[in-house]
Amino acid sequence: MGVNSLGYVCLNVSKMDEWCKLLERVFGMEPRPRNGSTAIDYRMDSHHHRLSLYPSAADGIAAVGWEVSSEERLDELSIALKEQGLDVVAGSPELCRERKVQKLYSYTCPVTQADSEIYYGPLVTNVAFTPTRGISGYKTDHQGLGHIVFWVKDLAQAVKFYENIMGFGVSDYIAWDVHDAVFLHCNSRHHTLALMQDGPGPAGAVMHIMLEANSLDDVGSGYDIVRDLGIPVMLDPGKHSNDHMQSFYLETPSGFWIEYGYGGREIGPDWEIKSYDQPMLWGHRPVSA
Ligand SMILES: [Fe+2]
């Protein structure tokens, strides 16, 4: 029982134009406007979309979508969530059509407070992804959209929920300064989820989302474009101690960060959990304005 990958993220955004510019000019994603709606879906691989933007007065997560492999496993997970006392709501046919999935359930994550969905059967297409800038695309497929990192209030309780109910396994731990972080996998991606104790954002807030390029050149040229467009760089290029991702971090128009990376190592059958006392092997220095 458990989830297979991070499938999609839906965002309420107050600065729609800036978001569209970021996703198209930096990340090369394909916009897929909807008929009769101001929301825009964005495609980055074979899935109909992986990100959705909803114009809104306030910024925040509209839905974190966790993919499950089959209807049977989806229903099993929905029962497990209900047994945790959560209000689990079956998605209407309209919502399933909007998300482009066969079936879904909505709930509020008890440890991140994020509006969340579990689903199966996403719409995919055989037509090749056509990026809006010259990039080689993204490492997704069974590894999903990337990874997401939340600040949480009770780290031990949060890890327990994602291990015991959502089916994740611990990849490793990093402790540095005042931050303790636990990294968790649900497929071969080193981590699909990381949970961090406290932090500058409110508990339950997204710290960052990571998108993994198929080429280091995509990340490097993206860094140049970010600098040219005046988008705030939060951490300089660097390499992480645990997943070996070579990446940099930018601030999105909603305030949380996106990590644009390449070369993350994968969880294999011989994986052994380690602990680290710093998040970087080199670089990733904070950028002061
Ligand atoms: Fe990350």
mmCIF file of C-alpha atoms and ligand atoms in Angstrom:
data_model
loop_
_atom_site.group_PDB
_atom_site.id
_atom_site.type_symbol
_atom_site.label_atom_id
_atom_site.label_comp_id
_atom_site.label_asym_id
_atom_site.label_seq_id
_atom_site.Cartn_x
_atom_site.Cartn_y
_atom_site.Cartn_z
ATOM 1 C CA MET A 1 0.000 0.000 0.000
ATOM 2 C CA GLY A 2 1.124 3.522 -0.676
ATOM 3 C CA VAL A 3 1.815 6.067 -3.372
ATOM 4 C CA ASN A 4 4.052 5.571 -6.417
ATOM 5 C CA SER A 5 5.101 9.130 -7.174
ATOM 6 C CA LEU A 6 4.413 12.826 -6.894
ATOM 7 C CA GLY A 7 2.094 13.201 -9.878
ATOM 8 C CA TYR A 8 1.030 16.828 -10.035
ATOM 9 C CA VAL A 9 0.940 20.069 -8.100
ATOM 10 C CA CYS A 10 -1.854 22.646 -8.457
ATOM 11 C CA LEU A 11 -1.081 26.170 -7.299
ATOM 12 C CA ASN A 12 -3.190 29.192 -6.406
ATOM 13 C CA VAL A 13 -1.152 32.136 -7.669
ATOM 14 C CA SER A 14 -1.621 35.886 -7.294
ATOM 15 C CA LYS A 15 0.938 36.724 -10.002
ATOM 16 C CA MET A 16 -0.223 34.660 -12.966
ATOM 17 C CA ASP A 17 1.840 36.479 -15.604
ATOM 18 C CA GLU A 18 5.067 36.080 -13.639
ATOM 19 C CA TRP A 19 4.375 32.393 -13.102
ATOM 20 C CA CYS A 20 3.689 31.827 -16.803
ATOM 21 C CA LYS A 21 6.920 33.627 -17.671
ATOM 22 C CA LEU A 22 8.840 31.453 -15.197
ATOM 23 C CA LEU A 23 7.408 28.143 -16.381
ATOM 24 C CA GLU A 24 7.719 28.937 -20.091
ATOM 25 C CA ARG A 25 10.923 30.959 -20.387
ATOM 26 C CA VAL A 26 12.996 29.248 -17.678
ATOM 27 C CA PHE A 27 11.539 25.732 -17.521
ATOM 28 C CA GLY A 28 10.368 25.463 -21.125
ATOM 29 C CA MET A 29 7.006 23.995 -20.120
ATOM 30 C CA GLU A 30 4.132 23.797 -22.594
ATOM 31 C CA PRO A 31 1.081 25.853 -21.587
ATOM 32 C CA ARG A 32 -2.256 24.106 -22.061
ATOM 33 C CA PRO A 33 -4.957 26.753 -21.569
ATOM 34 C CA ARG A 34 -8.398 25.437 -20.647
ATOM 35 C CA ASN A 35 -11.634 26.222 -22.415
ATOM 36 C CA GLY A 36 -13.849 28.534 -20.378
ATOM 37 C CA SER A 37 -11.358 28.885 -17.527
ATOM 38 C CA THR A 38 -8.538 31.234 -16.554
ATOM 39 C CA ALA A 39 -6.556 28.328 -15.084
ATOM 40 C CA ILE A 40 -3.622 27.051 -17.146
ATOM 41 C CA ASP A 41 -2.139 23.554 -17.100
ATOM 42 C CA TYR A 42 1.539 23.034 -17.877
ATOM 43 C CA ARG A 43 3.033 20.002 -19.538
ATOM 44 C CA MET A 44 6.628 18.807 -19.020
ATOM 45 C CA ASP A 45 6.536 15.168 -20.163
ATOM 46 C CA SER A 46 4.105 12.551 -21.468
ATOM 47 C CA HIS A 47 1.441 13.415 -18.882
ATOM 48 C CA HIS A 48 -1.291 15.827 -19.961
ATOM 49 C CA HIS A 49 0.081 18.197 -17.318
ATOM 50 C CA ARG A 50 2.124 18.174 -14.137
ATOM 51 C CA LEU A 51 1.525 21.720 -12.878
ATOM 52 C CA SER A 52 -1.674 23.796 -12.852
ATOM 53 C CA LEU A 53 -1.949 27.501 -12.102
ATOM 54 C CA TYR A 54 -5.170 28.972 -10.725
ATOM 55 C CA PRO A 55 -5.377 32.788 -10.628
ATOM 56 C CA SER A 56 -6.121 33.713 -7.036
ATOM 57 C CA ALA A 57 -5.950 36.594 -4.558
ATOM 58 C CA ALA A 58 -3.725 34.536 -2.263
ATOM 59 C CA ASP A 59 -0.838 32.206 -3.059
ATOM 60 C CA GLY A 60 -0.772 28.618 -1.888
ATOM 61 C CA ILE A 61 -1.056 24.966 -2.713
ATOM 62 C CA ALA A 62 -4.405 24.073 -4.325
ATOM 63 C CA ALA A 63 -3.586 20.364 -4.461
ATOM 64 C CA VAL A 64 -0.623 18.033 -4.151
ATOM 65 C CA GLY A 65 -1.424 15.002 -6.297
ATOM 66 C CA TRP A 66 0.038 11.621 -5.298
ATOM 67 C CA GLU A 67 -0.152 8.917 -7.961
ATOM 68 C CA VAL A 68 -1.147 5.361 -7.058
ATOM 69 C CA SER A 69 -0.729 2.455 -9.499
ATOM 70 C CA SER A 70 -4.245 0.995 -9.584
ATOM 71 C CA GLU A 71 -7.828 1.525 -8.494
ATOM 72 C CA GLU A 72 -7.523 -1.265 -5.941
ATOM 73 C CA ARG A 73 -4.481 0.291 -4.302
ATOM 74 C CA LEU A 74 -6.107 3.717 -4.462
ATOM 75 C CA ASP A 75 -9.182 2.490 -2.623
ATOM 76 C CA GLU A 76 -7.008 0.708 -0.038
ATOM 77 C CA LEU A 77 -5.096 3.916 0.628
ATOM 78 C CA SER A 78 -8.297 5.951 0.898
ATOM 79 C CA ILE A 79 -9.532 3.528 3.590
ATOM 80 C CA ALA A 80 -6.231 3.820 5.467
ATOM 81 C CA LEU A 81 -6.543 7.620 5.413
ATOM 82 C CA LYS A 82 -10.126 7.423 6.670
ATOM 83 C CA GLU A 83 -8.944 5.154 9.494
ATOM 84 C CA GLN A 84 -6.620 7.990 10.512
ATOM 85 C CA GLY A 85 -9.732 10.079 11.096
ATOM 86 C CA LEU A 86 -9.275 12.158 7.955
ATOM 87 C CA ASP A 87 -12.147 13.547 5.931
ATOM 88 C CA VAL A 88 -11.520 11.735 2.629
ATOM 89 C CA VAL A 89 -13.789 12.893 -0.190
ATOM 90 C CA ALA A 90 -14.273 11.057 -3.493
ATOM 91 C CA GLY A 91 -13.516 13.409 -6.391
ATOM 92 C CA SER A 92 -16.482 14.365 -8.548
ATOM 93 C CA PRO A 93 -16.502 13.382 -12.247
ATOM 94 C CA GLU A 94 -15.903 17.084 -13.031
ATOM 95 C CA LEU A 95 -12.812 17.223 -10.802
ATOM 96 C CA CYS A 96 -11.466 13.963 -12.288
ATOM 97 C CA ARG A 97 -11.901 15.451 -15.779
ATOM 98 C CA GLU A 98 -10.123 18.630 -14.672
ATOM 99 C CA ARG A 99 -7.179 16.676 -13.219
ATOM 100 C CA LYS A 100 -7.256 14.283 -16.213
ATOM 101 C CA VAL A 101 -7.333 11.151 -14.028
ATOM 102 C CA GLN A 102 -9.631 8.141 -13.762
ATOM 103 C CA LYS A 103 -10.453 8.507 -10.083
ATOM 104 C CA LEU A 104 -9.256 10.530 -7.095
ATOM 105 C CA TYR A 105 -9.815 11.225 -3.425
ATOM 106 C CA SER A 106 -9.216 14.585 -1.701
ATOM 107 C CA TYR A 107 -8.085 15.118 1.904
ATOM 108 C CA THR A 108 -6.068 17.549 3.972
ATOM 109 C CA CYS A 109 -2.672 16.143 4.898
ATOM 110 C CA PRO A 110 -2.642 15.921 8.708
ATOM 111 C CA VAL A 111 1.048 16.798 9.027
ATOM 112 C CA THR A 112 1.590 19.410 6.298
ATOM 113 C CA GLN A 113 -1.985 20.758 6.189
ATOM 114 C CA ALA A 114 -1.646 20.788 2.398
ATOM 115 C CA ASP A 115 -4.776 20.127 0.339
ATOM 116 C CA SER A 116 -3.896 16.747 -1.100
ATOM 117 C CA GLU A 117 -5.227 14.218 -3.577
ATOM 118 C CA ILE A 118 -4.500 10.571 -4.303
ATOM 119 C CA TYR A 119 -5.396 9.324 -7.775
ATOM 120 C CA TYR A 120 -4.789 6.687 -10.426
ATOM 121 C CA GLY A 121 -4.967 6.531 -14.215
ATOM 122 C CA PRO A 122 -3.565 9.863 -15.407
ATOM 123 C CA LEU A 123 -4.001 10.878 -19.049
ATOM 124 C CA VAL A 124 -0.775 10.523 -21.038
ATOM 125 C CA THR A 125 -0.088 11.212 -24.684
ATOM 126 C CA ASN A 126 2.221 9.724 -27.275
ATOM 127 C CA VAL A 127 2.853 13.132 -28.827
ATOM 128 C CA ALA A 128 6.335 14.242 -27.803
ATOM 129 C CA PHE A 129 6.708 17.014 -25.232
ATOM 130 C CA THR A 130 7.499 20.216 -27.133
ATOM 131 C CA PRO A 131 9.427 22.529 -24.810
ATOM 132 C CA THR A 132 9.105 26.281 -25.227
ATOM 133 C CA ARG A 133 12.901 26.629 -25.086
ATOM 134 C CA GLY A 134 15.662 24.353 -26.284
ATOM 135 C CA ILE A 135 15.926 21.875 -23.438
ATOM 136 C CA SER A 136 16.234 18.109 -23.361
ATOM 137 C CA GLY A 137 13.275 17.696 -21.002
ATOM 138 C CA TYR A 138 12.751 16.233 -17.559
ATOM 139 C CA LYS A 139 13.516 13.060 -15.661
ATOM 140 C CA THR A 140 10.002 11.977 -14.708
ATOM 141 C CA ASP A 141 8.208 8.770 -15.838
ATOM 142 C CA HIS A 142 7.852 6.387 -12.879
ATOM 143 C CA GLN A 143 9.843 8.852 -10.716
ATOM 144 C CA GLY A 144 7.040 11.394 -11.023
ATOM 145 C CA LEU A 145 7.188 15.156 -11.295
ATOM 146 C CA GLY A 146 10.133 15.655 -8.954
ATOM 147 C CA HIS A 147 10.257 16.220 -5.219
ATOM 148 C CA ILE A 148 8.506 18.462 -2.743
ATOM 149 C CA VAL A 149 9.753 19.709 0.619
ATOM 150 C CA PHE A 150 7.568 20.880 3.488
ATOM 151 C CA TRP A 151 8.318 22.629 6.770
ATOM 152 C CA VAL A 152 6.598 20.700 9.546
ATOM 153 C CA LYS A 153 5.955 21.318 13.220
ATOM 154 C CA ASP A 154 6.386 17.767 14.501
ATOM 155 C CA LEU A 155 9.003 16.027 12.378
ATOM 156 C CA ALA A 156 8.742 12.606 14.046
ATOM 157 C CA GLN A 157 4.962 12.518 13.673
ATOM 158 C CA ALA A 158 5.190 13.673 10.048
ATOM 159 C CA VAL A 159 7.717 10.971 9.141
ATOM 160 C CA LYS A 160 5.567 8.345 10.850
ATOM 161 C CA PHE A 161 2.505 9.337 8.792
ATOM 162 C CA TYR A 162 4.363 9.237 5.477
ATOM 163 C CA GLU A 163 6.079 5.934 6.331
ATOM 164 C CA ASN A 164 3.180 4.037 7.848
ATOM 165 C CA ILE A 165 0.214 5.348 5.867
ATOM 166 C CA MET A 166 1.550 6.774 2.597
ATOM 167 C CA GLY A 167 4.108 3.988 2.076
ATOM 168 C CA PHE A 168 7.358 5.979 1.926
ATOM 169 C CA GLY A 169 10.769 4.763 3.094
ATOM 170 C CA VAL A 170 13.469 6.885 4.716
ATOM 171 C CA SER A 171 16.390 7.631 2.363
ATOM 172 C CA ASP A 172 18.586 9.557 4.785
ATOM 173 C CA TYR A 173 18.847 12.374 7.317
ATOM 174 C CA ILE A 174 20.547 15.765 7.294
ATOM 175 C CA ALA A 175 21.027 17.918 10.389
ATOM 176 C CA TRP A 176 22.664 21.326 10.111
ATOM 177 C CA ASP A 177 22.346 24.623 11.935
ATOM 178 C CA VAL A 178 18.858 24.631 13.392
ATOM 179 C CA HIS A 179 17.341 22.416 10.718
ATOM 180 C CA ASP A 180 16.653 18.701 10.903
ATOM 181 C CA ALA A 181 15.477 17.131 7.680
ATOM 182 C CA VAL A 182 14.276 13.651 6.760
ATOM 183 C CA PHE A 183 14.317 12.526 3.102
ATOM 184 C CA LEU A 184 11.824 9.904 1.929
ATOM 185 C CA HIS A 185 11.384 7.857 -1.245
ATOM 186 C CA CYS A 186 8.438 6.053 -2.839
ATOM 187 C CA ASN A 187 10.230 5.004 -6.069
ATOM 188 C CA SER A 188 13.829 5.043 -7.303
ATOM 189 C CA ARG A 189 14.097 8.835 -7.057
ATOM 190 C CA HIS A 190 16.353 9.502 -4.064
ATOM 191 C CA HIS A 191 13.576 11.470 -2.405
ATOM 192 C CA THR A 192 10.129 12.432 -3.573
ATOM 193 C CA LEU A 193 9.381 14.085 -0.246
ATOM 194 C CA ALA A 194 11.492 15.819 2.381
ATOM 195 C CA LEU A 195 10.218 17.055 5.718
ATOM 196 C CA MET A 196 12.053 19.796 7.605
ATOM 197 C CA GLN A 197 11.640 20.777 11.231
ATOM 198 C CA ASP A 198 10.424 24.368 11.639
ATOM 199 C CA GLY A 199 12.010 27.016 9.450
ATOM 200 C CA PRO A 200 11.415 30.529 8.171
ATOM 201 C CA GLY A 201 8.050 29.617 6.640
ATOM 202 C CA PRO A 202 4.952 28.634 8.594
ATOM 203 C CA ALA A 203 4.626 24.974 9.580
ATOM 204 C CA GLY A 204 3.060 23.099 6.716
ATOM 205 C CA ALA A 205 4.332 25.504 4.084
ATOM 206 C CA VAL A 206 6.147 24.320 0.991
ATOM 207 C CA MET A 207 9.862 25.050 1.193
ATOM 208 C CA HIS A 208 10.562 24.055 -2.425
ATOM 209 C CA ILE A 209 9.664 21.846 -5.350
ATOM 210 C CA MET A 210 12.467 20.196 -7.360
ATOM 211 C CA LEU A 211 12.386 19.605 -11.112
ATOM 212 C CA GLU A 212 15.140 17.358 -12.535
ATOM 213 C CA ALA A 213 16.468 18.092 -16.009
ATOM 214 C CA ASN A 214 17.787 15.460 -18.422
ATOM 215 C CA SER A 215 20.900 17.569 -19.002
ATOM 216 C CA LEU A 216 23.192 19.724 -16.878
ATOM 217 C CA ASP A 217 23.215 22.182 -19.782
ATOM 218 C CA ASP A 218 19.449 22.726 -19.305
ATOM 219 C CA VAL A 219 20.123 23.751 -15.709
ATOM 220 C CA GLY A 220 23.093 25.954 -16.628
ATOM 221 C CA SER A 221 21.264 27.742 -19.436
ATOM 222 C CA GLY A 222 18.232 28.071 -17.130
ATOM 223 C CA TYR A 223 20.469 29.740 -14.553
ATOM 224 C CA ASP A 224 21.616 32.272 -17.168
ATOM 225 C CA ILE A 225 17.999 33.025 -18.155
ATOM 226 C CA VAL A 226 16.989 33.427 -14.493
ATOM 227 C CA ARG A 227 19.813 35.937 -14.006
ATOM 228 C CA ASP A 228 18.922 37.775 -17.233
ATOM 229 C CA LEU A 229 15.235 38.010 -16.247
ATOM 230 C CA GLY A 230 16.089 39.277 -12.755
ATOM 231 C CA ILE A 231 14.345 36.333 -11.047
ATOM 232 C CA PRO A 232 15.733 36.027 -7.499
ATOM 233 C CA VAL A 233 18.348 33.268 -7.116
ATOM 234 C CA MET A 234 18.184 32.014 -3.520
ATOM 235 C CA LEU A 235 21.006 29.447 -3.532
ATOM 236 C CA ASP A 236 23.898 29.470 -5.989
ATOM 237 C CA PRO A 237 24.666 26.378 -8.049
ATOM 238 C CA GLY A 238 25.890 23.517 -5.874
ATOM 239 C CA LYS A 239 25.736 19.780 -5.213
ATOM 240 C CA HIS A 240 23.828 18.118 -2.404
ATOM 241 C CA SER A 241 25.532 15.774 0.045
ATOM 242 C CA ASN A 242 22.800 13.147 0.064
ATOM 243 C CA ASP A 243 21.171 12.876 -3.383
ATOM 244 C CA HIS A 244 24.155 14.392 -5.267
ATOM 245 C CA MET A 245 21.770 16.675 -7.188
ATOM 246 C CA GLN A 246 23.575 19.499 -8.957
ATOM 247 C CA SER A 247 21.178 22.393 -8.792
ATOM 248 C CA PHE A 248 20.346 25.979 -7.981
ATOM 249 C CA TYR A 249 17.322 27.468 -6.236
ATOM 250 C CA LEU A 250 15.151 30.366 -7.366
ATOM 251 C CA GLU A 251 12.308 32.155 -5.652
ATOM 252 C CA THR A 252 8.930 31.738 -7.351
ATOM 253 C CA PRO A 253 6.393 34.573 -7.590
ATOM 254 C CA SER A 254 4.527 32.808 -4.745
ATOM 255 C CA GLY A 255 7.490 33.021 -2.367
ATOM 256 C CA PHE A 256 8.453 29.363 -2.109
ATOM 257 C CA TRP A 257 11.449 28.095 -4.079
ATOM 258 C CA ILE A 258 12.009 25.853 -7.082
ATOM 259 C CA GLU A 259 15.180 23.761 -7.251
ATOM 260 C CA TYR A 260 16.306 23.130 -10.830
ATOM 261 C CA GLY A 261 18.621 20.128 -10.788
ATOM 262 C CA TYR A 262 20.427 17.430 -12.690
ATOM 263 C CA GLY A 263 22.098 14.124 -11.876
ATOM 264 C CA GLY A 264 20.378 12.975 -8.699
ATOM 265 C CA ARG A 265 21.398 9.479 -7.644
ATOM 266 C CA GLU A 266 18.808 6.747 -7.260
ATOM 267 C CA ILE A 267 17.687 4.394 -4.530
ATOM 268 C CA GLY A 268 18.699 0.811 -5.306
ATOM 269 C CA PRO A 269 18.253 -2.558 -3.578
ATOM 270 C CA ASP A 270 21.481 -2.126 -1.604
ATOM 271 C CA TRP A 271 20.617 1.351 -0.338
ATOM 272 C CA GLU A 272 21.818 2.048 3.203
ATOM 273 C CA ILE A 273 20.453 4.942 5.219
ATOM 274 C CA LYS A 274 23.080 7.545 6.148
ATOM 275 C CA SER A 275 23.126 10.763 8.159
ATOM 276 C CA TYR A 276 24.799 13.975 7.039
ATOM 277 C CA ASP A 277 25.806 17.095 8.916
ATOM 278 C CA GLN A 278 25.519 19.486 6.004
ATOM 279 C CA PRO A 279 23.258 19.632 2.938
ATOM 280 C CA MET A 280 25.895 20.439 0.331
ATOM 281 C CA LEU A 281 29.111 18.941 -0.985
ATOM 282 C CA TRP A 282 29.957 22.272 -2.557
ATOM 283 C CA GLY A 283 28.167 25.504 -3.514
ATOM 284 C CA HIS A 284 24.500 26.178 -2.683
ATOM 285 C CA ARG A 285 25.576 29.345 -0.934
ATOM 286 C CA PRO A 286 22.796 31.803 -0.102
ATOM 287 C CA VAL A 287 22.699 34.701 -2.503
ATOM 288 C CA SER A 288 22.632 38.066 -0.830
ATOM 289 C CA ALA A 289 20.924 40.695 -2.930
HETATM 290 FE FE FE B 1 15.490 19.637 -3.042
#
